[in-house]
CSV table of C-alpha atoms in Angstrom, one decimal:
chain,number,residue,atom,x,y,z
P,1,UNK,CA,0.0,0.0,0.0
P,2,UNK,CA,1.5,3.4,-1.0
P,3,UNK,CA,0.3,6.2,1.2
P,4,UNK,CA,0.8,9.6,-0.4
P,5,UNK,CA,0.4,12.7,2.5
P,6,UNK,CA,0.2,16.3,1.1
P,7,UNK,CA,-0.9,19.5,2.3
P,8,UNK,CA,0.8,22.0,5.1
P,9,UNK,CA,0.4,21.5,8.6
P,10,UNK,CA,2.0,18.3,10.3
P,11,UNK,CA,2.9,15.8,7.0
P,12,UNK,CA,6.0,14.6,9.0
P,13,UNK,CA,4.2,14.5,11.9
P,14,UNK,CA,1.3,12.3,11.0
P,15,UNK,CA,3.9,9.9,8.9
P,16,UNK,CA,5.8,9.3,11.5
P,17,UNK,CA,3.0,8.3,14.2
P,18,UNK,CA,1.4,6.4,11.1
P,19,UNK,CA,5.3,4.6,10.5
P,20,UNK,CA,5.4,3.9,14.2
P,21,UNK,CA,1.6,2.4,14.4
P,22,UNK,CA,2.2,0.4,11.6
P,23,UNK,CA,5.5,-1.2,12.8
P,24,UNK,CA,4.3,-2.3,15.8
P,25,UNK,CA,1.5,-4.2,13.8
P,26,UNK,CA,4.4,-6.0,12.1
P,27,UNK,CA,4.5,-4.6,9.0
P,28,UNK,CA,7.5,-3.3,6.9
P,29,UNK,CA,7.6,0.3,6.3
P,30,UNK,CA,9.2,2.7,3.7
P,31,UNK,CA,9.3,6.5,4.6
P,32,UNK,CA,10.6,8.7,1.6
P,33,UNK,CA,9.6,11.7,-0.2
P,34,UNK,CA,8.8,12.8,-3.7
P,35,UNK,CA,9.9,16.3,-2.6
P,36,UNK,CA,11.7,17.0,0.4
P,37,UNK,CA,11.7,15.7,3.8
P,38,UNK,CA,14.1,15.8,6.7
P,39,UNK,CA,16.3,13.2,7.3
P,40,UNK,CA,16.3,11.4,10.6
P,41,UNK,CA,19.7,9.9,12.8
P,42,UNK,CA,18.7,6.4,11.0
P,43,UNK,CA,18.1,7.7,7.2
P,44,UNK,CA,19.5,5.6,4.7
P,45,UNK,CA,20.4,8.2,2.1
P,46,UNK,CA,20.6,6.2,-1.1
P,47,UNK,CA,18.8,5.5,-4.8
P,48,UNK,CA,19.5,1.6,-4.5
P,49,UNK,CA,16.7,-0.2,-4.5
P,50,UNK,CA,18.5,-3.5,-3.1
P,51,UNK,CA,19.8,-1.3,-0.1
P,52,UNK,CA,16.6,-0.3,0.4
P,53,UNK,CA,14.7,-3.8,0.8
P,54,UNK,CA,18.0,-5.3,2.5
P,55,UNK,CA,17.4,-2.7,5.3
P,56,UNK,CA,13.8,-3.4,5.3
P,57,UNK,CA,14.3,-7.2,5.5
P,58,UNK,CA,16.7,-6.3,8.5
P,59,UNK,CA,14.9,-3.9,10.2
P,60,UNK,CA,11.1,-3.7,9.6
P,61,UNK,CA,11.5,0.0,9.1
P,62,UNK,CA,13.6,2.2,6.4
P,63,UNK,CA,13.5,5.8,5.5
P,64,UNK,CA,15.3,6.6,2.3
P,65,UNK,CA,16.2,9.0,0.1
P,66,UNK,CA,18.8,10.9,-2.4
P,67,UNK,CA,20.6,13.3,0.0
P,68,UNK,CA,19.9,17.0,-0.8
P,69,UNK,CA,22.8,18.5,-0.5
P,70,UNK,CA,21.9,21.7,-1.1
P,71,UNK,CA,20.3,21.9,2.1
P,72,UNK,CA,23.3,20.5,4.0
P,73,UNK,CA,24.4,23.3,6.0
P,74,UNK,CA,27.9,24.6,5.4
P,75,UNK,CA,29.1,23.6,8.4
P,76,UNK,CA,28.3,19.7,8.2
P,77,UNK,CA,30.6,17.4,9.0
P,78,UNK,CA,31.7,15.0,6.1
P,79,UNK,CA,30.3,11.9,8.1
P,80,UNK,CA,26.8,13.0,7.0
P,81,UNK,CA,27.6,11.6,3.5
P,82,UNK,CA,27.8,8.1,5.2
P,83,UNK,CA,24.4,5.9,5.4
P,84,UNK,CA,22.6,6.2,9.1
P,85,UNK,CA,24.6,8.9,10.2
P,86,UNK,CA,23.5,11.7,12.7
P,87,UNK,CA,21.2,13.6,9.9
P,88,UNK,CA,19.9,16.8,11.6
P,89,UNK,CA,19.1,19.6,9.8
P,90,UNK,CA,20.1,17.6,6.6
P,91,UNK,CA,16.8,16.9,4.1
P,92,UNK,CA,16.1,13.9,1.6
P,93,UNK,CA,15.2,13.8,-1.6
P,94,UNK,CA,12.9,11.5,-4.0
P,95,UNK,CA,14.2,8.7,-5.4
P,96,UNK,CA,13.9,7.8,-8.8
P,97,UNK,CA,10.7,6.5,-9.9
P,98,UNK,CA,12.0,3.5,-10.9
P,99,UNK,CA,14.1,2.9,-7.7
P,100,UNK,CA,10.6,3.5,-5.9
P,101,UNK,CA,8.7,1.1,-7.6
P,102,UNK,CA,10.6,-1.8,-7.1
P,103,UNK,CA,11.6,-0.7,-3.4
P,104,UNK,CA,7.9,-0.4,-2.7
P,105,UNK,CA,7.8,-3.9,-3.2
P,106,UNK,CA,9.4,-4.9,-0.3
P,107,UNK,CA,7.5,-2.9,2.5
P,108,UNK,CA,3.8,-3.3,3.1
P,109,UNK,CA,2.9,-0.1,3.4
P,110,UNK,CA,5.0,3.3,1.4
P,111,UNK,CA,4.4,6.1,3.4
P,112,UNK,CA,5.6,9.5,1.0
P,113,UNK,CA,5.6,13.1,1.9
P,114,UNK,CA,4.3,14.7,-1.4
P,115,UNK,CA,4.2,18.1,-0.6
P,116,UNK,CA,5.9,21.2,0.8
P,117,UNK,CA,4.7,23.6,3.0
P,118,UNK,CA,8.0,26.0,3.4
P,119,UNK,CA,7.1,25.0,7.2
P,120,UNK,CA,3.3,27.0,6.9
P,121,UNK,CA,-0.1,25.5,8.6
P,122,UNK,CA,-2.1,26.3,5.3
P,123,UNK,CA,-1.3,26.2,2.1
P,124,UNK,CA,-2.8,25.7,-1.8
P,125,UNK,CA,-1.0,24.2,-4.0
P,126,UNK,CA,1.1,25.5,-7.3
P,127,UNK,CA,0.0,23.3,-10.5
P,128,UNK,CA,2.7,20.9,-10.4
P,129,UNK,CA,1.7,20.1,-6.6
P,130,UNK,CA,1.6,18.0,-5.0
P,131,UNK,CA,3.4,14.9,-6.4
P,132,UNK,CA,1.9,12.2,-6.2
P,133,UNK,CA,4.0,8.4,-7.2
P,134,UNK,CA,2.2,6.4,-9.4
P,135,UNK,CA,0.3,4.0,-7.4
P,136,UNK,CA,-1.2,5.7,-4.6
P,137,UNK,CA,-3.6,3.9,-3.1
P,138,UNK,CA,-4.5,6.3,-0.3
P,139,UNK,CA,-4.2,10.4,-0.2
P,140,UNK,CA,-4.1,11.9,2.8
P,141,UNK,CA,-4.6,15.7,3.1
P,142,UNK,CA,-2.7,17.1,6.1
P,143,UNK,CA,-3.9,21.1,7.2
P,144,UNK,CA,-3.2,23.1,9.9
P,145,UNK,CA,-6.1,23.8,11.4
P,146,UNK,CA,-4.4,25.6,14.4
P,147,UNK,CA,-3.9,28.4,12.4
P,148,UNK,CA,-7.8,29.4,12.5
P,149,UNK,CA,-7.9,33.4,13.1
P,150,UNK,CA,-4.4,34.0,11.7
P,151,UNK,CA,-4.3,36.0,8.6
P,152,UNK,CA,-3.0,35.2,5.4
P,153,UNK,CA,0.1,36.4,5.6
P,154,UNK,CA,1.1,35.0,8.8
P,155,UNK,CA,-0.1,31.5,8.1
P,156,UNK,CA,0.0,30.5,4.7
P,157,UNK,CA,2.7,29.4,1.4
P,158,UNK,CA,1.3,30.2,-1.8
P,159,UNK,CA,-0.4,33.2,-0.4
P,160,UNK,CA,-1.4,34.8,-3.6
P,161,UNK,CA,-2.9,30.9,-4.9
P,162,UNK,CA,-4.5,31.6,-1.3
P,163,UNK,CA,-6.1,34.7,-2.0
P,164,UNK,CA,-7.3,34.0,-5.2
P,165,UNK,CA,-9.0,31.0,-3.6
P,166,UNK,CA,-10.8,33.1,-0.9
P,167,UNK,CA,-11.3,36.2,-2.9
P,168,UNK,CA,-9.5,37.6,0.0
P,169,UNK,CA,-6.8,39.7,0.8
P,170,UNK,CA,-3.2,38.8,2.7
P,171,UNK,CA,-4.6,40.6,5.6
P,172,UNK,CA,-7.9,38.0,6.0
P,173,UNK,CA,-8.0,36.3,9.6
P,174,UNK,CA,-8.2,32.3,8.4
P,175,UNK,CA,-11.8,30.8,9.4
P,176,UNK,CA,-13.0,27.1,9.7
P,177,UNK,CA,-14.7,27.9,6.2
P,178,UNK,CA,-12.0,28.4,5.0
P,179,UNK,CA,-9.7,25.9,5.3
P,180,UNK,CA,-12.3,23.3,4.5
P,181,UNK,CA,-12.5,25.2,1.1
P,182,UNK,CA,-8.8,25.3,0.5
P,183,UNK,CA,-9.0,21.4,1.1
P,184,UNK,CA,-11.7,21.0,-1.2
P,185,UNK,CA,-10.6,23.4,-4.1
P,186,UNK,CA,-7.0,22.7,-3.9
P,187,UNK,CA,-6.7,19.2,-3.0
P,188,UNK,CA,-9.5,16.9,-2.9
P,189,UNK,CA,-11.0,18.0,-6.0
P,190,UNK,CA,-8.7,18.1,-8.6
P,191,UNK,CA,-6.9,15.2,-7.2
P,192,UNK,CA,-9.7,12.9,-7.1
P,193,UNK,CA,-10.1,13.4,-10.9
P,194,UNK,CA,-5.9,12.8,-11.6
P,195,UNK,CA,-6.7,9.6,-8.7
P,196,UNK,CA,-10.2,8.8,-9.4
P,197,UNK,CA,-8.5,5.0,-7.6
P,198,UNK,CA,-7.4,6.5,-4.8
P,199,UNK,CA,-9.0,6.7,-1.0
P,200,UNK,CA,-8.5,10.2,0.1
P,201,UNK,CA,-8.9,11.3,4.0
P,202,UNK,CA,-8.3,14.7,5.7
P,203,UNK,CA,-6.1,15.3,8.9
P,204,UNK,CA,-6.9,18.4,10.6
P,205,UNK,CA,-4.1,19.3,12.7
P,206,UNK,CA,-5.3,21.0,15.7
């Protein structure tokens, strides 16, 4: 089962509870990305498909990705090009599609962050988001529904996609209305006709 979480809000969050649940029902899990994502102390940073089902065979658990380096702080040491390193601060990448396919093989269940957020509660999506792996079987739609009565400015990436949404300007304090129609218009909608196969479900982050 590939799980594909987009939206703003708590993505990482939510995968990693859902990784952790799903572990301790015995199942093998893949964490990657088809964006970016940040890497964790036990990150297998890598686009090898056999590395990736070997540490799933060993483990139960793998997250894994292409290392980012641009996000790699200037200051890193050089250990953090070595697999399972101490990762903080570094981010992953997606792997191929084609590495991801066949690693998805191996795990039970694919759990992929599909989306950025620039770290924002809310957010719309651009037309080439989110990005979503061929396969998904589920879609979940993350929000950040703690950011009711914040304005637009304050809470939100994509703010002028945002805007235009609402028919609202940046300075608009963010109601419950509104958020469900950012969810709707931006996500569920046009998603559900690109993955009319997909289960979709919504995660309000409170």
């Amino acid at each position: 089962m590939i799980v594909a979480v987009v939206g703003s809000g708590g993505k990482t969050t939510y995968i990693n509870e859902q990784a952790r649940r799903y572990v301790a029902e015995g199942k093998r899990v893949l964490v990657t990305t088809t964006t970016h994502m940040y890497a964790t102390a036990d990150t297998l940073f890598t686009n090898d498909a056999g590395e990736i089902c070997a540490c799933l065979q060993a483990k139960g658990y793998c997250m894994a990705g292409q290392r980012a380096d641009a996000e790699i702080p200037a200051s890193a040491p050089d250990a953090l090009d070595v697999k399972c390193k101490d990762s903080e601060g570094v981010k992953i990448r997606a792997l191929s599609a084609e590495v991801l396919a066949e690693a998805a093989q191996c795990a039970d269940v694919v759990l992929v962050e599909a989306d950025g957020s620039k770290g924002k509660p809310v957010k719309y999506p651009a037309p080439h988001e989110p990005v979503i792996p061929a396969g998904t079987d589920q879609i979940v739609i993350v929000m950040g529904f703690f950011a009711l009565g914040q304005t637009i400015a304050e809470a939100c990436h994509r703010q002028e996609l945002v805007c235009r949404c609402l028919g609202a300007l940046p300075d608009h304090r963010l109601t419950e209305e509104d958020l469900e129609k950012l969810v709707e218009e931006g996500y569920r909608k046009p998603l559900k006709k690109r993955f009319p196969q997909a289960e979709f479900f919504l995660k309000k982050s409170l």
